[in-house]
PDB file of N, CA and C in Angstrom:
ATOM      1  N   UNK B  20       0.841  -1.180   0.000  1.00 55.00           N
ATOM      2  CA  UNK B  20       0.000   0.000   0.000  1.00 55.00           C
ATOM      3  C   UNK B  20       0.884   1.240   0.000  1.00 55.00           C
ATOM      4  N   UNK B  21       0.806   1.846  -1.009  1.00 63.00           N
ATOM      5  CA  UNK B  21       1.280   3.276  -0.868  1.00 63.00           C
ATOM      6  C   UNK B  21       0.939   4.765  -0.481  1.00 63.00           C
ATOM      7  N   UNK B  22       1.325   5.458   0.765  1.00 94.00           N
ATOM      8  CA  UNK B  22       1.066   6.522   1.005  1.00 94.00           C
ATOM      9  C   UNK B  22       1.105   7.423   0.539  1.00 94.00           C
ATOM     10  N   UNK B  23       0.263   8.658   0.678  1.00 94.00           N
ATOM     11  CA  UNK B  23       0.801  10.219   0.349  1.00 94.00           C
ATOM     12  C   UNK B  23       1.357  10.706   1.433  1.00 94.00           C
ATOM     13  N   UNK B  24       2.130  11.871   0.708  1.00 95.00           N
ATOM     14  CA  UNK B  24       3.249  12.229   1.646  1.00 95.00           C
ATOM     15  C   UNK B  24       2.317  13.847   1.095  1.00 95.00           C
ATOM     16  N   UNK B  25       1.526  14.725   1.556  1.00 96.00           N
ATOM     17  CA  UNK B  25       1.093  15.626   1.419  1.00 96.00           C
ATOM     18  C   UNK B  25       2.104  16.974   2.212  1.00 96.00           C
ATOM     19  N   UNK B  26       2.646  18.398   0.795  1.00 96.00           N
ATOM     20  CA  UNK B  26       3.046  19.370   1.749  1.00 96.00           C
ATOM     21  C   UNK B  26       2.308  20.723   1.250  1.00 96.00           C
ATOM     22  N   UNK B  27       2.041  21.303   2.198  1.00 95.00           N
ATOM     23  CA  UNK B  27       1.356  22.675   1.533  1.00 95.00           C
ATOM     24  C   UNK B  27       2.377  23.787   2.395  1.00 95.00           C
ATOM     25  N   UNK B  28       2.922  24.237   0.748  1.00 93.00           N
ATOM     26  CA  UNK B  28       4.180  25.136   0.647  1.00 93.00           C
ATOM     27  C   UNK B  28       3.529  26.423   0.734  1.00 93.00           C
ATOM     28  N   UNK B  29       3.884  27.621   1.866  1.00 89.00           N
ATOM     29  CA  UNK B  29       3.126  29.124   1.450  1.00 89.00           C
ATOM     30  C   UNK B  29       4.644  30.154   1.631  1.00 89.00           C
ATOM     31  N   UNK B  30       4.675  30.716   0.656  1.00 88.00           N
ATOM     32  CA  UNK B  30       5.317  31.906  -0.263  1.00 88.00           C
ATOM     33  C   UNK B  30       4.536  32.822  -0.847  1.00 88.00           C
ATOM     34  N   UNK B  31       4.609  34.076  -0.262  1.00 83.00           N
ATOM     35  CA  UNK B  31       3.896  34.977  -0.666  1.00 83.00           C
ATOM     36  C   UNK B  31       4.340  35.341  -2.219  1.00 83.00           C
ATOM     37  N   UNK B  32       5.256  35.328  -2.520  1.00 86.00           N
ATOM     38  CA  UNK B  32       6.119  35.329  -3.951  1.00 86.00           C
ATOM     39  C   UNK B  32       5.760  34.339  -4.981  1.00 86.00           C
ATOM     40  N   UNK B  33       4.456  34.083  -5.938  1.00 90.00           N
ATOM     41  CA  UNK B  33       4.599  33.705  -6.394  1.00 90.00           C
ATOM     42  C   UNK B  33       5.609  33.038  -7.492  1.00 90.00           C
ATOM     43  N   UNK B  34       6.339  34.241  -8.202  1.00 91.00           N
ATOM     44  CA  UNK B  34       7.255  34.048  -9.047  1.00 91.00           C
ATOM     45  C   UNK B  34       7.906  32.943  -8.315  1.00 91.00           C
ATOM     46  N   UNK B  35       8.244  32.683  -6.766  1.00 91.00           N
ATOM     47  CA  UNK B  35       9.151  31.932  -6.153  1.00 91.00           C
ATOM     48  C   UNK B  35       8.933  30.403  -6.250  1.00 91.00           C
ATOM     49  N   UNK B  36       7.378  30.754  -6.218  1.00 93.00           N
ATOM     50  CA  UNK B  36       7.011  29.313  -6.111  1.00 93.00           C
ATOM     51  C   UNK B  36       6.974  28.348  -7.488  1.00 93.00           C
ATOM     52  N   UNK B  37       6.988  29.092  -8.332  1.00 93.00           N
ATOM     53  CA  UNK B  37       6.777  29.081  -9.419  1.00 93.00           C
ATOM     54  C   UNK B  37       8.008  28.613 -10.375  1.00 93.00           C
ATOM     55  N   UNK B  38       9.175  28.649  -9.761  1.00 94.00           N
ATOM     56  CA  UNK B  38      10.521  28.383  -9.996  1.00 94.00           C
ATOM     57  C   UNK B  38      11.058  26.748  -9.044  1.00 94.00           C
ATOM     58  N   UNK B  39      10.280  26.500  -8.312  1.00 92.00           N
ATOM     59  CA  UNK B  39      10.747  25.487  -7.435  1.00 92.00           C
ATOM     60  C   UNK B  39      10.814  24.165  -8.348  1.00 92.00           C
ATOM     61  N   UNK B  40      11.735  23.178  -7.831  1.00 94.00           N
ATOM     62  CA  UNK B  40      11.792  21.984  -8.906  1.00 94.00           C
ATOM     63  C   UNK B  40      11.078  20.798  -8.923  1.00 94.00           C
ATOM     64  N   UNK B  41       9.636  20.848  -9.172  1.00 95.00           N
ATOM     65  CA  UNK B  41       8.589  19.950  -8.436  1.00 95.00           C
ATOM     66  C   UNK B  41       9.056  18.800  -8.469  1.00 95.00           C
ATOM     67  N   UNK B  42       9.526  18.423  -9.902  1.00 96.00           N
ATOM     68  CA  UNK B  42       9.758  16.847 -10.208  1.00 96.00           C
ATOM     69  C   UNK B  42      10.676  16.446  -9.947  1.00 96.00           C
ATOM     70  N   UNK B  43      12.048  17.280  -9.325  1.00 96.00           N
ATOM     71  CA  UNK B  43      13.112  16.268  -8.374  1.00 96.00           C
ATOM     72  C   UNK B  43      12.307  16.481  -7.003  1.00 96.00           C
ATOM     73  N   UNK B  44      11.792  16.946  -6.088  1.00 95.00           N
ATOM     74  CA  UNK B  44      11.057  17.146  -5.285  1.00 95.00           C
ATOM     75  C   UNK B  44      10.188  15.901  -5.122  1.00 95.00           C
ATOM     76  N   UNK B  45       9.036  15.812  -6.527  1.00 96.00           N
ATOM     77  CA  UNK B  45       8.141  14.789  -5.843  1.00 96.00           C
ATOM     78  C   UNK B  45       8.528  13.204  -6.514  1.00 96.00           C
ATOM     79  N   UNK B  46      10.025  13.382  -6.844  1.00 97.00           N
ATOM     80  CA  UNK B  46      10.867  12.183  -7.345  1.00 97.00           C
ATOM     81  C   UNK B  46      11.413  11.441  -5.988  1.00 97.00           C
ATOM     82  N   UNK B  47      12.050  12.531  -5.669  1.00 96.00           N
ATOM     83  CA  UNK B  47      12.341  12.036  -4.109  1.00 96.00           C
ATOM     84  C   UNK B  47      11.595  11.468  -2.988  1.00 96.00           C
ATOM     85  N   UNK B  48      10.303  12.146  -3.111  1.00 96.00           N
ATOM     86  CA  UNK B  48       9.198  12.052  -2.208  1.00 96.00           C
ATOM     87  C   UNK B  48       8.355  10.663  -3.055  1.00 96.00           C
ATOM     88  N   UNK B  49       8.784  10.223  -3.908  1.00 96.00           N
ATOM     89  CA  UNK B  49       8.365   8.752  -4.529  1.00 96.00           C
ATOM     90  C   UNK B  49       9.660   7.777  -3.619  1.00 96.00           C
ATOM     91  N   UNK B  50      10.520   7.949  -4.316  1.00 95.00           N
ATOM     92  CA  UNK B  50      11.314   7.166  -3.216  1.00 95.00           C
ATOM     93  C   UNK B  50      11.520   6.589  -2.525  1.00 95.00           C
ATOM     94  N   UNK B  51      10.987   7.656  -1.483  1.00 93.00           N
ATOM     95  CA  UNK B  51      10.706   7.355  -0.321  1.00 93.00           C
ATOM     96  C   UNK B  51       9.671   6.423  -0.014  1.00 93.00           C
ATOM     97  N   UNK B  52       8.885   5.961  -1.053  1.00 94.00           N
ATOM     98  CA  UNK B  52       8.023   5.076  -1.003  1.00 94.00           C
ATOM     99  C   UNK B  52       6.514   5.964  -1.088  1.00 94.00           C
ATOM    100  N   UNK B  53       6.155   6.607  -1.113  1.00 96.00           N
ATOM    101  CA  UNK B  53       5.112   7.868  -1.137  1.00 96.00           C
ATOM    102  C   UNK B  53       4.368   8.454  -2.289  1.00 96.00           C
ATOM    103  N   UNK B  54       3.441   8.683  -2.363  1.00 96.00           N
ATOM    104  CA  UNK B  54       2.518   9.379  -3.466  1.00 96.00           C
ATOM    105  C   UNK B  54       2.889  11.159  -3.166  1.00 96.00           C
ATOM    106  N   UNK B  55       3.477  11.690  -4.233  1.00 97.00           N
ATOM    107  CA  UNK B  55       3.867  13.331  -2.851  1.00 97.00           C
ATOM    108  C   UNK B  55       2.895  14.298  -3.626  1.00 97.00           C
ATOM    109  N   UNK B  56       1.941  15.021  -3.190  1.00 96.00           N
ATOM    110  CA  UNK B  56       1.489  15.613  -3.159  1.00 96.00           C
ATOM    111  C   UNK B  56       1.786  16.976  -3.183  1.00 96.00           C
ATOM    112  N   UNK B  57       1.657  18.175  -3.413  1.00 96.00           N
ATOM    113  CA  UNK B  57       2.201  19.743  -3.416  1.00 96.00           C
ATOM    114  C   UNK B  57       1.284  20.573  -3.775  1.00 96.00           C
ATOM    115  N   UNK B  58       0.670  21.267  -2.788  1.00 97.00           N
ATOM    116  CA  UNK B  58      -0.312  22.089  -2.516  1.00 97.00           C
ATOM    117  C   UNK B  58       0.660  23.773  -2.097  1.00 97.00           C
ATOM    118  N   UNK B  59       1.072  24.449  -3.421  1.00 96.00           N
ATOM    119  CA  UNK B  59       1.515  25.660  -3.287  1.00 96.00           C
ATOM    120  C   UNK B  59       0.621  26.753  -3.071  1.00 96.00           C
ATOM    121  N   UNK B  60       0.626  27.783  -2.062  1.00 94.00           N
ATOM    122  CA  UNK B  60      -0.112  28.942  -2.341  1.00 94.00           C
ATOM    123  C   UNK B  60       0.883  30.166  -2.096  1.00 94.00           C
ATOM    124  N   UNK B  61       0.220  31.239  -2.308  1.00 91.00           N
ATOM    125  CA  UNK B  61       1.070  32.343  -2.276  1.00 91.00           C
ATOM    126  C   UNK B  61      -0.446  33.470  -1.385  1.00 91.00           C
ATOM    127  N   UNK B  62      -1.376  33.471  -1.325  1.00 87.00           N
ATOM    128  CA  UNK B  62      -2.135  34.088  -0.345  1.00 87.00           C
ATOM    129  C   UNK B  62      -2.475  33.481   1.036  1.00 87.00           C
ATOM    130  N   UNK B  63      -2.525  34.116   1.673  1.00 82.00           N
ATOM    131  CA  UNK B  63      -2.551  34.095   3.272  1.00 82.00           C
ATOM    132  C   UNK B  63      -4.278  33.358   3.492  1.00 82.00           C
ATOM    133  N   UNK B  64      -4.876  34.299   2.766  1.00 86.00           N
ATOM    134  CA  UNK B  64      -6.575  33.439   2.827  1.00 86.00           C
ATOM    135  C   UNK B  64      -7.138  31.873   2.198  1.00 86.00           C
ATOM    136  N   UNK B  65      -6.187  31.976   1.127  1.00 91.00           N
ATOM    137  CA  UNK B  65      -5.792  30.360   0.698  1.00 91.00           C
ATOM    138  C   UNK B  65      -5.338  29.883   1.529  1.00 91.00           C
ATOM    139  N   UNK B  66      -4.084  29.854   2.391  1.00 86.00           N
ATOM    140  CA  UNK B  66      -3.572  29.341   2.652  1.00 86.00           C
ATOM    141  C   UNK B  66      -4.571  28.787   4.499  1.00 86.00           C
ATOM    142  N   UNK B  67      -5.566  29.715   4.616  1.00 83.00           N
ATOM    143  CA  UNK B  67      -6.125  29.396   5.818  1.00 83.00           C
ATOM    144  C   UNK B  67      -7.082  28.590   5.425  1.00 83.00           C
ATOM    145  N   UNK B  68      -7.553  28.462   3.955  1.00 89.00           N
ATOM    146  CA  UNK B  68      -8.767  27.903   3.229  1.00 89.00           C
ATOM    147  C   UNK B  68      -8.471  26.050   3.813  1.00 89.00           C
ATOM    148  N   UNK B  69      -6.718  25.803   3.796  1.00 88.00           N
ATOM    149  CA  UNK B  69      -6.841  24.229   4.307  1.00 88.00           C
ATOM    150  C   UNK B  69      -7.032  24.372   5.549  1.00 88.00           C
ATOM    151  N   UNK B  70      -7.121  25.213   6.589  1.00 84.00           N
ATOM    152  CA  UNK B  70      -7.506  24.694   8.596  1.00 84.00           C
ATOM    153  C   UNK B  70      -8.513  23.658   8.230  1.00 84.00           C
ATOM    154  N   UNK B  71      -8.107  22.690   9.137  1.00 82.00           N
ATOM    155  CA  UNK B  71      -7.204  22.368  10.096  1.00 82.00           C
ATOM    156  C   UNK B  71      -5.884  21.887   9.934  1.00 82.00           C
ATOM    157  N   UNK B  72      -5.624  21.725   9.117  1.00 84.00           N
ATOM    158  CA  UNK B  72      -4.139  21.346   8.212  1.00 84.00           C
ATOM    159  C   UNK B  72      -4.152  19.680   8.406  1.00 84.00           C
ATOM    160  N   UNK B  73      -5.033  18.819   8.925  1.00 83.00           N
ATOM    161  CA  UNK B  73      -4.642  17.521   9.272  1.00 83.00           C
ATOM    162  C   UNK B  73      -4.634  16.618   8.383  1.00 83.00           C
ATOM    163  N   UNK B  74      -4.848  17.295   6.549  1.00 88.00           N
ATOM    164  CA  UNK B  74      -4.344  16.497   5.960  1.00 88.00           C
ATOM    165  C   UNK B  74      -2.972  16.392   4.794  1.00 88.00           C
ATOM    166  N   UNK B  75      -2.023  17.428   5.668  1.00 91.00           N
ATOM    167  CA  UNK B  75      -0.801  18.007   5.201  1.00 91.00           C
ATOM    168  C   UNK B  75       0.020  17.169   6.268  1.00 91.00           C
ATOM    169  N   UNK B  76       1.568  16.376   5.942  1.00 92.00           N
ATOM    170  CA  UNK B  76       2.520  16.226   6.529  1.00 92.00           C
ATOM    171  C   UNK B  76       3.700  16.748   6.964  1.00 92.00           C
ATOM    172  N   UNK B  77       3.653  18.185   5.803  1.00 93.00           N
ATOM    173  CA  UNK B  77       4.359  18.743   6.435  1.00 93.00           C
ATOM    174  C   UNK B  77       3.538  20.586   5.751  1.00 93.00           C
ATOM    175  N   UNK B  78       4.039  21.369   6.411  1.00 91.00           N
ATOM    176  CA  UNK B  78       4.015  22.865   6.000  1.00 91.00           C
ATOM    177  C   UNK B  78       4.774  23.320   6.257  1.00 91.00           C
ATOM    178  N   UNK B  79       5.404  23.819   4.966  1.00 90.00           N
ATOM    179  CA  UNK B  79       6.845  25.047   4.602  1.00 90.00           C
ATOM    180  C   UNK B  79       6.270  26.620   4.721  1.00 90.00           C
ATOM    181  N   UNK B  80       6.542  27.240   4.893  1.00 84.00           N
ATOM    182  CA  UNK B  80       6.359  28.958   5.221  1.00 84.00           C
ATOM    183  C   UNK B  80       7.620  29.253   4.947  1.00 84.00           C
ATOM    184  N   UNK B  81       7.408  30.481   4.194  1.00 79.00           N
ATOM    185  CA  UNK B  81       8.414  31.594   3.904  1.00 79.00           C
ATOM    186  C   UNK B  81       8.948  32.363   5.131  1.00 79.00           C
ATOM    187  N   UNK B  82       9.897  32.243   5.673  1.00 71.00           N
ATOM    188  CA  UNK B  82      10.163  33.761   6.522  1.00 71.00           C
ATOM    189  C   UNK B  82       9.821  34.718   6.412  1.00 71.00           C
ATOM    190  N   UNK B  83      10.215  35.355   5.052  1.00 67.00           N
ATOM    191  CA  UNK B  83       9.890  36.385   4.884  1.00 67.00           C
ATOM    192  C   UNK B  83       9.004  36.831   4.245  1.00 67.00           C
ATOM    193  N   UNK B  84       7.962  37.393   4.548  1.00 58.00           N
ATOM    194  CA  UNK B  84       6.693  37.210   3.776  1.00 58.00           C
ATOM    195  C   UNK B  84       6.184  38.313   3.570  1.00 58.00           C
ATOM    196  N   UNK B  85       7.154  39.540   3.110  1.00 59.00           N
ATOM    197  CA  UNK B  85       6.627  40.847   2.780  1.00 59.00           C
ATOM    198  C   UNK B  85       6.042  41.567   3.536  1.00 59.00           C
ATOM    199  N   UNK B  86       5.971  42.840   2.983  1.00 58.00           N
ATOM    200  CA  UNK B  86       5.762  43.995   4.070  1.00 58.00           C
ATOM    201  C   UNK B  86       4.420  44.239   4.941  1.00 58.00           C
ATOM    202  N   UNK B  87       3.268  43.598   4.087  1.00 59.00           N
ATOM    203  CA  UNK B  87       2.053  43.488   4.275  1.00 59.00           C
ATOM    204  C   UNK B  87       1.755  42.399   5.406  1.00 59.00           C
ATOM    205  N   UNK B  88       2.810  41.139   5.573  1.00 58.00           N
ATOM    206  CA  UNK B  88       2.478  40.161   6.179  1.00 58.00           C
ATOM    207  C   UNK B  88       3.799  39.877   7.522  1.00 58.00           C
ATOM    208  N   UNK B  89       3.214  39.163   8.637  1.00 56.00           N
ATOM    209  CA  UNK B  89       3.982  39.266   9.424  1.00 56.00           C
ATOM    210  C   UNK B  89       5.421  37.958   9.025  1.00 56.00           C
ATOM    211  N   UNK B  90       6.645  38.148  10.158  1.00 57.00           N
ATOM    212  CA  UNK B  90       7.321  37.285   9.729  1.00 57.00           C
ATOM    213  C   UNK B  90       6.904  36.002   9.806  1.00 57.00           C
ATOM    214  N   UNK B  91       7.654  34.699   9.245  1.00 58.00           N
ATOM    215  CA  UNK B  91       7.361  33.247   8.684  1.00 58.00           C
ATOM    216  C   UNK B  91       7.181  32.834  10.483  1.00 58.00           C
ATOM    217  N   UNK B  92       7.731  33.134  11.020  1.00 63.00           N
ATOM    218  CA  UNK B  92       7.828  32.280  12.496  1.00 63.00           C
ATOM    219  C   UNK B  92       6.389  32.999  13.547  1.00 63.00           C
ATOM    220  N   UNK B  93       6.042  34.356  13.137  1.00 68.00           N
ATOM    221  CA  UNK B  93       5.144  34.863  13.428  1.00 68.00           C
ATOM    222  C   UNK B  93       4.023  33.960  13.016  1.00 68.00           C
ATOM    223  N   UNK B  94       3.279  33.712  11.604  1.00 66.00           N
ATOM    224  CA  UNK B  94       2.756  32.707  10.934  1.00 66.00           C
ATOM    225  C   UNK B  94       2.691  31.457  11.293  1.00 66.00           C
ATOM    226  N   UNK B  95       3.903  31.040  11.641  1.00 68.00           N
ATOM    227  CA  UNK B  95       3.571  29.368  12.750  1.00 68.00           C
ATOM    228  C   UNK B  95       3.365  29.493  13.950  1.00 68.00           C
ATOM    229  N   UNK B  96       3.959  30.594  14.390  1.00 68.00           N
ATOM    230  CA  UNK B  96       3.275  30.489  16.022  1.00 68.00           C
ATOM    231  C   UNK B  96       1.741  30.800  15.530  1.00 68.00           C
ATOM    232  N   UNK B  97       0.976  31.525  14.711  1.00 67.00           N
ATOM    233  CA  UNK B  97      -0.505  31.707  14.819  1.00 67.00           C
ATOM    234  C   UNK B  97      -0.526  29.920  14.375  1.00 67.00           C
ATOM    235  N   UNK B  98      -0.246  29.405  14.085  1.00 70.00           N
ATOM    236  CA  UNK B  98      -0.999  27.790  13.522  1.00 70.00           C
ATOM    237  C   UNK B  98      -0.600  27.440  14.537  1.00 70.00           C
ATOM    238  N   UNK B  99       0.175  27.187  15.587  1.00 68.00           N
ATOM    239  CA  UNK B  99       0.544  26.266  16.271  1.00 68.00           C
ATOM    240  C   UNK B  99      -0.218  26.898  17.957  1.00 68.00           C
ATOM    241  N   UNK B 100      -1.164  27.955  17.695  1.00 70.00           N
ATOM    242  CA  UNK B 100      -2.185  28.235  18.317  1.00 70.00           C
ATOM    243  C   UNK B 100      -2.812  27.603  18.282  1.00 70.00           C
ATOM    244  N   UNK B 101      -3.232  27.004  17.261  1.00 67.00           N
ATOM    245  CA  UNK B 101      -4.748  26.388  17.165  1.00 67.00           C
ATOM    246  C   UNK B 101      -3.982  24.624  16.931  1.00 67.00           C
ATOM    247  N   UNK B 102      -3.405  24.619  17.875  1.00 69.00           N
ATOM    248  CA  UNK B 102      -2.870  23.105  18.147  1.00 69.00           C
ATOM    249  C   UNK B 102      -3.006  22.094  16.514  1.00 69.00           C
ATOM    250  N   UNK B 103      -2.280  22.816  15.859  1.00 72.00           N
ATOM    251  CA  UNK B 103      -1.787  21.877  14.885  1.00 72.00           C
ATOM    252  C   UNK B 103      -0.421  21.312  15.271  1.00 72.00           C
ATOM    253  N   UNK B 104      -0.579  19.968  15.018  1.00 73.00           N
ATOM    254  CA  UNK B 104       0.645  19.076  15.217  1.00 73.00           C
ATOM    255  C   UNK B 104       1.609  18.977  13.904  1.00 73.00           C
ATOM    256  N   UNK B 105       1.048  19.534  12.709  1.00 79.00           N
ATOM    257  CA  UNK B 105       1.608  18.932  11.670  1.00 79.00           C
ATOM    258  C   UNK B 105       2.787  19.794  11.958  1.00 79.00           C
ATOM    259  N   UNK B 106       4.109  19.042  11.370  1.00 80.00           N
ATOM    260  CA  UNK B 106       5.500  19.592  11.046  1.00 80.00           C
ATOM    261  C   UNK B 106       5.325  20.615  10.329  1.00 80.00           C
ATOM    262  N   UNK B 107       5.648  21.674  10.894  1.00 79.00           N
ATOM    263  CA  UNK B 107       6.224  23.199  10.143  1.00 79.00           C
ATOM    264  C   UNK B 107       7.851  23.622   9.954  1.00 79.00           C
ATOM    265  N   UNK B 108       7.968  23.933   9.011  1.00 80.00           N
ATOM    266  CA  UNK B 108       9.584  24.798   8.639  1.00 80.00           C
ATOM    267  C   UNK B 108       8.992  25.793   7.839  1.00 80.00           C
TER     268      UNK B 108
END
């Protein structure tokens, strides 16, 4: 039986996300034995659109997330308010 390995990546920078190398990414994340999944957003209201996050394994955040938005660690401490367990970087 093979798993998904689900990550929902948020970068306010599209262009950024947009450059990332999906297919060594979800090559690796095969590998590993896994179906990998990649759920990119670049808005903050998308990105609240998945709460409760419990079907993501991991969530990546940008640090720096522009002038409009607070910093990346600011952003996980608000999720890790609302007692999400999932792995954040």
């Amino acid at each position: 039986m093979r798993m998904t390995y689900s990550i929902l990546w948020f970068d306010d920078r599209r262009d950024y996300l947009d450059s990332i190398d999906q297919d060594s990414l979800k090559k690796t994340i095969s590998d590993w034995g896994f179906i990998p999944q990649l759920v990119l957003v670049d808005d903050p209201a998308e990105f609240i659109e998945h709460k409760p996050f419990k079907d993501f394994d991991l969530i990546v955040v940008d640090y720096n997330l522009g002038d409009n938005q607070p910093h990346g660690e600011e952003f996980i401490k608000s999720i890790r308010e609302h007692n999400v367990l999932t792995e954040v970087i």
